[in-house]
mmCIF file of C-alpha atoms in Angstrom:
data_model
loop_
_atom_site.group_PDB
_atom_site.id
_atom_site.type_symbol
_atom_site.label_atom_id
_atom_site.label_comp_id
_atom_site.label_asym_id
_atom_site.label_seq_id
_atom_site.Cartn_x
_atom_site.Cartn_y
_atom_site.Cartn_z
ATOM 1 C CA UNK N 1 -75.972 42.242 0.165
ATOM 2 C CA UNK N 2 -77.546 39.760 -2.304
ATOM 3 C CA UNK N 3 -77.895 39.185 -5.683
ATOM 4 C CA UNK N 4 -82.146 40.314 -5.484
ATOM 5 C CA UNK N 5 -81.051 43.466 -3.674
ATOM 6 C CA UNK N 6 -82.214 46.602 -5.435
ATOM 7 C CA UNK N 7 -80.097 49.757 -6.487
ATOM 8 C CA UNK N 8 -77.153 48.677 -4.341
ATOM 9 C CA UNK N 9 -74.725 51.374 -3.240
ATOM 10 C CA UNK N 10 -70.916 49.865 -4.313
ATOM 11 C CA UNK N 11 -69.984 47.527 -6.948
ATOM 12 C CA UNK N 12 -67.481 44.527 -6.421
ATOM 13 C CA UNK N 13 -64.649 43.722 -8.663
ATOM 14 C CA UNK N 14 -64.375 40.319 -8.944
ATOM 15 C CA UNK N 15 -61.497 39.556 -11.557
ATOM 16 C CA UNK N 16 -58.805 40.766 -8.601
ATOM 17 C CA UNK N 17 -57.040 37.375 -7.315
ATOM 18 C CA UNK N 18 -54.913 37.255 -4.296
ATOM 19 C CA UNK N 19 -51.303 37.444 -5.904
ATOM 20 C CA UNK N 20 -49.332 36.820 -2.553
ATOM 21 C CA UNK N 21 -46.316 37.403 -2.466
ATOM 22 C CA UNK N 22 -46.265 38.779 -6.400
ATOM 23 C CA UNK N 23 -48.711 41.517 -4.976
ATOM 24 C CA UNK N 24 -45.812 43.906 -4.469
ATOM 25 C CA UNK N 25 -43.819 43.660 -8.077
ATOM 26 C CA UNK N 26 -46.923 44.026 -9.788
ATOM 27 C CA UNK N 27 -48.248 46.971 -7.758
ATOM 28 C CA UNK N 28 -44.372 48.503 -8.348
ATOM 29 C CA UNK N 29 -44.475 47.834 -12.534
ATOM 30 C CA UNK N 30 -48.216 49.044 -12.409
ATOM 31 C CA UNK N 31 -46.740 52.462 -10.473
ATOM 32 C CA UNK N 32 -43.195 52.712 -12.622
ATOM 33 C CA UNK N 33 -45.964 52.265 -15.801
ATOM 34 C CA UNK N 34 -48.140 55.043 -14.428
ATOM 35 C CA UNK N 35 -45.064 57.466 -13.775
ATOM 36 C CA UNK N 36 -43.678 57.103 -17.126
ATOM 37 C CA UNK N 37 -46.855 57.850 -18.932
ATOM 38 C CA UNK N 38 -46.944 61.151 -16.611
ATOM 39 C CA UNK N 39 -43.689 61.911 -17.184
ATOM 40 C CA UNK N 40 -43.654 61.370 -20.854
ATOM 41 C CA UNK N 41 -47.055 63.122 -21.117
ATOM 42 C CA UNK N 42 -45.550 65.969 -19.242
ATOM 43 C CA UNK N 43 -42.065 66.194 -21.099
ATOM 44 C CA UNK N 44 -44.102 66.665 -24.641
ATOM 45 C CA UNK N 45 -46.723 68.977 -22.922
ATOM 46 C CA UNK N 46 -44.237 71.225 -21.146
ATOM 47 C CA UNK N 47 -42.168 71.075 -24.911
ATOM 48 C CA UNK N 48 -45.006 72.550 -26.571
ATOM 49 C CA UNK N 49 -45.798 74.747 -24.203
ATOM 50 C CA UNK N 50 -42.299 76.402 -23.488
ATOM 51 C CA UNK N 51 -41.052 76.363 -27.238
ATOM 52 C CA UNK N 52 -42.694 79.070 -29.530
ATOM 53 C CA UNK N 53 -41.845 77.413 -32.948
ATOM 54 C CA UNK N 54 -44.228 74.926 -32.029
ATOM 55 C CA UNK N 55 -47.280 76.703 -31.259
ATOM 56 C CA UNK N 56 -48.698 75.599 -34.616
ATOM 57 C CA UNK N 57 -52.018 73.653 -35.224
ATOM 58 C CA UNK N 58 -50.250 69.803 -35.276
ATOM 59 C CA UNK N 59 -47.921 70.473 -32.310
ATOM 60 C CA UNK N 60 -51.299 72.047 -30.278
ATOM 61 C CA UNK N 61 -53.257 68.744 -31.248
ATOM 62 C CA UNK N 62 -50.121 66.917 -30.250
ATOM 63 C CA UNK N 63 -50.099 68.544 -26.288
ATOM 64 C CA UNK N 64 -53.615 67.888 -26.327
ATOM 65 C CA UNK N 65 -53.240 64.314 -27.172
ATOM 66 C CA UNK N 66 -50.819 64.235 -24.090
ATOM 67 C CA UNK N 67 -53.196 65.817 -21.793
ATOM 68 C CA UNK N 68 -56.164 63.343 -22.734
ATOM 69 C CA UNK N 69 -53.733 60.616 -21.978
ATOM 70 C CA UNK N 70 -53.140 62.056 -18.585
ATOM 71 C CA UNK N 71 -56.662 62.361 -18.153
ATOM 72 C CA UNK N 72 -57.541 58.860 -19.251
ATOM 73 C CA UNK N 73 -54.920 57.481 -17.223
ATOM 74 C CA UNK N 74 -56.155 59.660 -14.121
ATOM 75 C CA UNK N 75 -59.638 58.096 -13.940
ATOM 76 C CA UNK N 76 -57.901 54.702 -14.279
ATOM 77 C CA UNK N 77 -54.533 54.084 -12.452
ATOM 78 C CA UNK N 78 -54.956 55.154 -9.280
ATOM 79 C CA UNK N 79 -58.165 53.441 -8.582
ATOM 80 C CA UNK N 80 -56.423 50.326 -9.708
ATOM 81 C CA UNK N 81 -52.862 50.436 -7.966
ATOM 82 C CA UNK N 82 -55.115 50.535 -4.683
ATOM 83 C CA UNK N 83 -57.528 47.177 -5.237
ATOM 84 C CA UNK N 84 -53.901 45.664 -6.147
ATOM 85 C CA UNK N 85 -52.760 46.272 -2.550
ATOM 86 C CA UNK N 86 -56.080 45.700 -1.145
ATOM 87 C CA UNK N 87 -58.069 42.216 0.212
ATOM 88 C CA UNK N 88 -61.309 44.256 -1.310
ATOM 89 C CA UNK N 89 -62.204 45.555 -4.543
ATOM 90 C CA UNK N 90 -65.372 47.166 -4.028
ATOM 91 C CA UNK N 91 -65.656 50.918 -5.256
ATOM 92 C CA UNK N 92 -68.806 53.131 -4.746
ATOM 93 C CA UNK N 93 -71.830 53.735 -6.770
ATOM 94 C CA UNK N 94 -71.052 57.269 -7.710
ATOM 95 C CA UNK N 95 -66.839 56.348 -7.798
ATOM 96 C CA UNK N 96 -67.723 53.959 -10.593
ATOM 97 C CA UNK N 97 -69.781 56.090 -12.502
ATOM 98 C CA UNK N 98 -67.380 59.022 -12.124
ATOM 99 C CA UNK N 99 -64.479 56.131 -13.609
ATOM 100 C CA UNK N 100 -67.177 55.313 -16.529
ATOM 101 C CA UNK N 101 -67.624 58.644 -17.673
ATOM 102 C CA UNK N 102 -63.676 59.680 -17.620
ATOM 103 C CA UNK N 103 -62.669 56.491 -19.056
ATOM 104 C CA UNK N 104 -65.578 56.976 -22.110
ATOM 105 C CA UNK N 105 -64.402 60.168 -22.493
ATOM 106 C CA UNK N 106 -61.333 59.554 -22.682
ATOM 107 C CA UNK N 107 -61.718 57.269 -25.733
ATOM 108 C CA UNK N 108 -64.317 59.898 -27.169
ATOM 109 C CA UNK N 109 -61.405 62.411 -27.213
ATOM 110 C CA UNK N 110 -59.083 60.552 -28.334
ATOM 111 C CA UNK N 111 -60.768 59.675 -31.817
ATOM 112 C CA UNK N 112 -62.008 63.535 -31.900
ATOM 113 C CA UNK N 113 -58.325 64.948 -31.628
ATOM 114 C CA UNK N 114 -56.948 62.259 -34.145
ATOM 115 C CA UNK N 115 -59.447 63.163 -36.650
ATOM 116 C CA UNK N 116 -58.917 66.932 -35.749
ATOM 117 C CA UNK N 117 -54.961 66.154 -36.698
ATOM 118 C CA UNK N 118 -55.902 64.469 -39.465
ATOM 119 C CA UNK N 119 -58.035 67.198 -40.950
ATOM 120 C CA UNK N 120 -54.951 69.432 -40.092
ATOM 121 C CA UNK N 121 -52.440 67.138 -42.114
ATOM 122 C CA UNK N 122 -54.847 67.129 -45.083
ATOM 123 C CA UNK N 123 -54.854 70.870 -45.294
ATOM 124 C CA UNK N 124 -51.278 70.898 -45.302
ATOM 125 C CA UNK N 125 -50.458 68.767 -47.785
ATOM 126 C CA UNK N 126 -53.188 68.912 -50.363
ATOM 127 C CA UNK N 127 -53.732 72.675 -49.806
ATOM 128 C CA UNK N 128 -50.673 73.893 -48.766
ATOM 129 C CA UNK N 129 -51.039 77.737 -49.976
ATOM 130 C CA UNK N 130 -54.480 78.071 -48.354
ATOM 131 C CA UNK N 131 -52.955 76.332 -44.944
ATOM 132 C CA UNK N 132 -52.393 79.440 -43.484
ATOM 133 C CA UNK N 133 -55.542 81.097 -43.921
ATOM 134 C CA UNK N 134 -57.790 78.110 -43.017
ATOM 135 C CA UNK N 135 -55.742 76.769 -39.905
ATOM 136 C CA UNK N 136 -56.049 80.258 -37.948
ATOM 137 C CA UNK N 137 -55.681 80.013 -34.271
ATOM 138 C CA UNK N 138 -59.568 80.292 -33.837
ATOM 139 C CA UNK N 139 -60.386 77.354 -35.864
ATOM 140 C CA UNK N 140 -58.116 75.425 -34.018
ATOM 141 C CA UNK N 141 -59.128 77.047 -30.476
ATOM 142 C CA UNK N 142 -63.052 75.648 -32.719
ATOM 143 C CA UNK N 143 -61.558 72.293 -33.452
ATOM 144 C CA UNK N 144 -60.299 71.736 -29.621
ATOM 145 C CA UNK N 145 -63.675 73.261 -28.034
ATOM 146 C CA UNK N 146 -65.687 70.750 -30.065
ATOM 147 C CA UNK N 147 -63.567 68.032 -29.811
ATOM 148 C CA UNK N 148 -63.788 67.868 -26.075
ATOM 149 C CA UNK N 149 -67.468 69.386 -25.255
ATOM 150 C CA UNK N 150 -69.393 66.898 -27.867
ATOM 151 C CA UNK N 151 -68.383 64.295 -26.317
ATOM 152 C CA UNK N 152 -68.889 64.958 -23.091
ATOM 153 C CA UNK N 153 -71.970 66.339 -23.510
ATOM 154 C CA UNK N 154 -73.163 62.925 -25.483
ATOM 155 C CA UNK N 155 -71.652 60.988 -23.366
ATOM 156 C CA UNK N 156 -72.313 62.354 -19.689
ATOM 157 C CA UNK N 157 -76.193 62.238 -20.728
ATOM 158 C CA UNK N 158 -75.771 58.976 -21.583
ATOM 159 C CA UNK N 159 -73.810 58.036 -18.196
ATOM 160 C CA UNK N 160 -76.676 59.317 -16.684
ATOM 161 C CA UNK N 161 -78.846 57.678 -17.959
ATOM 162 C CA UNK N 162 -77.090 54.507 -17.341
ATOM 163 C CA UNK N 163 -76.962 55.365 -13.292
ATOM 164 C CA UNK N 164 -80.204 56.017 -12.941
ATOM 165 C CA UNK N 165 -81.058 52.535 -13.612
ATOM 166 C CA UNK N 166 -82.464 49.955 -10.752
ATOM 167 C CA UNK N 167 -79.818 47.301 -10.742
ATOM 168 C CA UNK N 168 -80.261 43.476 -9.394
ATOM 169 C CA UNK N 169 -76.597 42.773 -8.682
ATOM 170 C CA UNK N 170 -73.281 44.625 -7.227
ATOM 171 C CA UNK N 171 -70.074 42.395 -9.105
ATOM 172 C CA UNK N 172 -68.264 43.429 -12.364
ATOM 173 C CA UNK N 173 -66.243 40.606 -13.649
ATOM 174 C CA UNK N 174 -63.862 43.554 -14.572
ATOM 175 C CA UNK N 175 -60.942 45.486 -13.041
ATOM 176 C CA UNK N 176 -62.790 48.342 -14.140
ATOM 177 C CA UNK N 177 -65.795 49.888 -14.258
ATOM 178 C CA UNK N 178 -67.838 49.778 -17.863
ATOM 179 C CA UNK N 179 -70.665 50.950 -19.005
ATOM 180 C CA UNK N 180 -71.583 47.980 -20.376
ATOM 181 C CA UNK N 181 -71.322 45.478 -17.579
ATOM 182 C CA UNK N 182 -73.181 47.860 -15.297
ATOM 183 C CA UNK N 183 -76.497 47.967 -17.525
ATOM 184 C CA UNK N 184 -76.289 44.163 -17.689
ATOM 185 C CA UNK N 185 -76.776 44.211 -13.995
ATOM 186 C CA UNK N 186 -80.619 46.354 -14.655
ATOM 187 C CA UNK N 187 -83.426 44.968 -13.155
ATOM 188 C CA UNK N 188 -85.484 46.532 -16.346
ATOM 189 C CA UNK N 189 -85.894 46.223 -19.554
ATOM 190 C CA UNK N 190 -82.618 47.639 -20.956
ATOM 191 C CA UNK N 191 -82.563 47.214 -24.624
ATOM 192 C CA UNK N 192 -82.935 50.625 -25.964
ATOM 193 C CA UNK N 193 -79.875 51.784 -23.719
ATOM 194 C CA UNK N 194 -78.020 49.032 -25.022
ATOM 195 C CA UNK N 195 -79.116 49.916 -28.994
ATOM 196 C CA UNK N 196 -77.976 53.425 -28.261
ATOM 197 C CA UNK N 197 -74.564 52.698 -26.632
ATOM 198 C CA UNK N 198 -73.868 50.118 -29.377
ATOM 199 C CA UNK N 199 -74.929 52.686 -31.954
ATOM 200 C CA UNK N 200 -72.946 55.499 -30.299
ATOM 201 C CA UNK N 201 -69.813 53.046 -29.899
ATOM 202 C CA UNK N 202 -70.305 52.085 -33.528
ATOM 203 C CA UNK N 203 -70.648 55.717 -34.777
ATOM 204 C CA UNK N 204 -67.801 57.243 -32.954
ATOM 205 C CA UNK N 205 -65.295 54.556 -34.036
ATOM 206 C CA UNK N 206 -66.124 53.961 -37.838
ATOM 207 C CA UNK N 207 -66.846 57.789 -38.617
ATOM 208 C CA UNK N 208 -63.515 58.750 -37.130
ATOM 209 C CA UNK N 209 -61.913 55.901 -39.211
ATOM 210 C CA UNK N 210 -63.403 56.738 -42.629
ATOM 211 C CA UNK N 211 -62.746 60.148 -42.623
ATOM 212 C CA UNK N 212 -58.832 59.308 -41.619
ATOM 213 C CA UNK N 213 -58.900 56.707 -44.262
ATOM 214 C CA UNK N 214 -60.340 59.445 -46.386
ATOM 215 C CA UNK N 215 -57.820 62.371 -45.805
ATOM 216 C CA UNK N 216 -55.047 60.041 -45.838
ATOM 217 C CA UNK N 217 -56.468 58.574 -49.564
ATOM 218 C CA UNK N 218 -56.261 62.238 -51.054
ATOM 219 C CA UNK N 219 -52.883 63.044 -49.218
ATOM 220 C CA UNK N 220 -51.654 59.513 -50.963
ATOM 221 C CA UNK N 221 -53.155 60.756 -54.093
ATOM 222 C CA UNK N 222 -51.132 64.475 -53.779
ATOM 223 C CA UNK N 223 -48.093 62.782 -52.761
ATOM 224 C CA UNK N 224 -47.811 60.196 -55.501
ATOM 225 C CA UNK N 225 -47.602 63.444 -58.232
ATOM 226 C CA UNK N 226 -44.971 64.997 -56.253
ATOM 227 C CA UNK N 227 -41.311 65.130 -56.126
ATOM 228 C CA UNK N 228 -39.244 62.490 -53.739
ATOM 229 C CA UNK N 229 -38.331 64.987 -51.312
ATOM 230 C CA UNK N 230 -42.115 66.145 -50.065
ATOM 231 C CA UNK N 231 -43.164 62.883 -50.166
ATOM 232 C CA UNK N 232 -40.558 62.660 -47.616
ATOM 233 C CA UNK N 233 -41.173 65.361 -45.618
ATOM 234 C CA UNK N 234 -45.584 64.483 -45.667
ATOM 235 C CA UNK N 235 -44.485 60.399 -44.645
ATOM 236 C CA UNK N 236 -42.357 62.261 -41.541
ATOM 237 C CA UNK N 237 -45.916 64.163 -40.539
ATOM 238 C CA UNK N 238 -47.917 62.023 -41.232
ATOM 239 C CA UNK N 239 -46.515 58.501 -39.977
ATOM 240 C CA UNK N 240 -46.607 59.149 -36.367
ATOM 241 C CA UNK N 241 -50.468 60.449 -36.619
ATOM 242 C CA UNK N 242 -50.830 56.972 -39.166
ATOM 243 C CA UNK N 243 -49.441 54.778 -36.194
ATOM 244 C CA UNK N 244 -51.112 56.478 -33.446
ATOM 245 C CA UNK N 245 -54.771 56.114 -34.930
ATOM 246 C CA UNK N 246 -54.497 52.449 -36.254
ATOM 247 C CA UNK N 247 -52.518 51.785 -32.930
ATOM 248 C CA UNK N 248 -55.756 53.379 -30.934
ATOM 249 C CA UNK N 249 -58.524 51.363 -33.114
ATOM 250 C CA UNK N 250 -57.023 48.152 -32.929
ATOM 251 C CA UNK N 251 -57.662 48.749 -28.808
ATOM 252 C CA UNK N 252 -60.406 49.961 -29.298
ATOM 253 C CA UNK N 253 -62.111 47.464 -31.223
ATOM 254 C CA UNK N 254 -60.681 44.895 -28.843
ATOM 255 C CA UNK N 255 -62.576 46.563 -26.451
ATOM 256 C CA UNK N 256 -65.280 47.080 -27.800
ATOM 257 C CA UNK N 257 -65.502 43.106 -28.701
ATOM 258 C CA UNK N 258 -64.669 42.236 -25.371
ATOM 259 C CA UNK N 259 -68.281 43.849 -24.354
ATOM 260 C CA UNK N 260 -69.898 42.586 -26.684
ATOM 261 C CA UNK N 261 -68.683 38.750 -25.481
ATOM 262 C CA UNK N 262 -70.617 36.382 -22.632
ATOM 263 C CA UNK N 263 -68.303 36.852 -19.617
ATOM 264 C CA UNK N 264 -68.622 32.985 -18.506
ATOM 265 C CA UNK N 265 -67.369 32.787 -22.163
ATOM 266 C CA UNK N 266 -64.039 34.552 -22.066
ATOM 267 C CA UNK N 267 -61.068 33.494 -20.217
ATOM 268 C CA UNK N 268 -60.258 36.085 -17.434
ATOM 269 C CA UNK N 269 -56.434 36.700 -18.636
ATOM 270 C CA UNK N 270 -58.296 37.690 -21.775
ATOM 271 C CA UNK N 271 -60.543 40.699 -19.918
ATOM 272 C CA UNK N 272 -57.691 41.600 -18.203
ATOM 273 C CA UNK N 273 -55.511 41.950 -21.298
ATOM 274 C CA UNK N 274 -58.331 43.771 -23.282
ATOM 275 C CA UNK N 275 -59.106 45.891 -20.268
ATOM 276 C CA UNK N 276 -55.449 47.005 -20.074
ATOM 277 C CA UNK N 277 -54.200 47.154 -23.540
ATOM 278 C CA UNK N 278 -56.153 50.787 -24.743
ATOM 279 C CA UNK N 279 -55.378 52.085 -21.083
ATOM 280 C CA UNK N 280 -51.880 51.670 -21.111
ATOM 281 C CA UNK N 281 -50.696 51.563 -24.652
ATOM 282 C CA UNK N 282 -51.779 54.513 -26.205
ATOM 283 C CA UNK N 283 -50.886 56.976 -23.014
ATOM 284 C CA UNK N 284 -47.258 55.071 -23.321
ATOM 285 C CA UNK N 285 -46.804 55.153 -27.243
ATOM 286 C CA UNK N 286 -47.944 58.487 -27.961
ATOM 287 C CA UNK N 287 -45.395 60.732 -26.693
ATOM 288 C CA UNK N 288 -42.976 58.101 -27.403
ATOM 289 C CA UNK N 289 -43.669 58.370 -31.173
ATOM 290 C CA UNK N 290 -44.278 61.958 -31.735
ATOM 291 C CA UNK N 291 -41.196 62.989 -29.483
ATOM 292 C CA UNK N 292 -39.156 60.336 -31.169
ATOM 293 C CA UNK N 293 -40.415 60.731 -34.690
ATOM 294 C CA UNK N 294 -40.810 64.047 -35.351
ATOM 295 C CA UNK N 295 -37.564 65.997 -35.344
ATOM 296 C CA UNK N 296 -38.998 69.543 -34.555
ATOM 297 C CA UNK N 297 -39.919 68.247 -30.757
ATOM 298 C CA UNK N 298 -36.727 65.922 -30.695
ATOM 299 C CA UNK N 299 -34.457 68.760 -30.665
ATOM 300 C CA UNK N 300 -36.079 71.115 -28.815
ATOM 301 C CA UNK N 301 -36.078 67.980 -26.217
ATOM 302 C CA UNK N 302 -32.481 67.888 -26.672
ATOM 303 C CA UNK N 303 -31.937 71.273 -26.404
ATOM 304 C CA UNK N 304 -33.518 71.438 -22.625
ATOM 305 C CA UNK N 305 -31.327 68.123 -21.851
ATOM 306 C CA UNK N 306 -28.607 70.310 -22.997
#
């Protein structure tokens, strides 16, 4: 296949080198990464789950957090554990779009249930007496429907709008598939896709962010007039959710730099790096921090262990 070849059928990864001999240790730290995301993902879900004192609205948003990272790292790591074992890296038409859309939503969901938790934290705090009757179980069941059917319905529209485009060329210079690099491939005029993704990536990052930064400005506000001890007990909410978000922006925003960049422009450790960081971090830290941070999941952790 050529570079003049219409609509071509598989893409080729082209950031893959032939590691040799390292091949092995980095396919075996890429695996012991992926198993300790599942297994930490799990251990919080199953928590959750098995404990009735923590079928509340934060510890619900919590498990769901876990299962997006399962989800995101599902369309991801096992696609990429096998072109690190393999001489190839090509991956099918439909394959790649199928990766876009999980990965996309992945991030979609992610900003949706941190904004949901943040909302959640607010009402607690600043309204504490009206908590109860605001945060029933159908709002939240509300909160969780919306949070994962917006976007995907935005976003699968807008995958499919993207694969129905007549494409000139077949390599990424990725390790995964994107959105973006696959409309730069087009054979047509592609600028109003690219105004609408750029527009939709702009949107779904900054509106999640201001509205954190907004909740988190009144629940400074609440806190400051109150006594030592429930400012104590709000910064032990509160921090893991404050840590989780910035910690999910910053890769985020990488990211989303790292398309907007000339590939011949950026060193290929750099792609790699970017491509990796929001992938890996955020599955890893998340149950990390709330199962380490909040002590209403650490001991009922302890408790199984016991």
């Amino acid at each position: 296949m050529n570079n003049n070849s219409v609509t071509p059928s598989y893409f080729e990864f082209t950031l893959f080198s032939d590691y040799g001999s390292l091949r092995s240790l980095f396919f075996n730290l890429c695996l012991l990464i992926y198993m300790t995301i599942i297994s930490a993902n799990v251990v919080i879900i199953l928590t959750v789950c098995l404990d009735k004192s923590l079928h509340q609205p934060m510890y619900i948003f919590i498990c769901c957090l876990c299962l997006n990272s399962l989800y995101g790292s599902a369309g991801f790591f096992p696609r990429f554990l096998m072109d690190i074992l393999s001489d190839t890296h090509f991956i099918s038409r439909p394959l790649c779009f199928v990766q876009i859309y999980v990965i996309h939503t992945y991030k979609a969901h992610e900003l949706s249930l941190l904004s949901a938790m943040a909302c959640d934290r607010f009402i607690a705090i600043c309204q504490p007496l009206h908590y109860h009757s605001k945060m029933t179980s159908r709002v939240v069941g509300q909160l969780v429907i919306c949070t994962v059917l917006c976007p995907a319905c935005i976003l699968g529209y807008f995958t499919y709008q993207s694969s129905s485009l007549s494409l000139c060329g077949y390599k990424l210079h990725r390790i995964v598939c994107t959105n973006w690099s696959v409309v730069q491939l087009s054979c047509v005029d592609t600028t109003m896709i690219i105004t609408v993704g750029q527009f939709l990536a702009v949107t779904t990052i900054f509106i999640p962010l201001f509205f954190v930064l907004y909740t988190y400005l009144r629940i400074l506000l609440v806190c400051r007039r109150s006594s030592s001890e429930f400012r104590g007990k709000a910064l032990q909410t509160c921090l893991p959710h404050i840590v989780t978000f910035v910690n999910f922006c910053i890769s985020l925003f990488c990211e989303f730099s790292l398309s907007l960049s000339k590939v011949g422009e950026v060193n290929p450790f750099v792609i790699v790096t970017l491509s990796l960081e929001f992938l890996i971090i955020p599955p890893l830290s998340n149950p990390l921090i709330y199962g380490l941070n909040l002590p209403q999941i650490r001991g009922v952790i302890y408790g199984f262990l016991k």
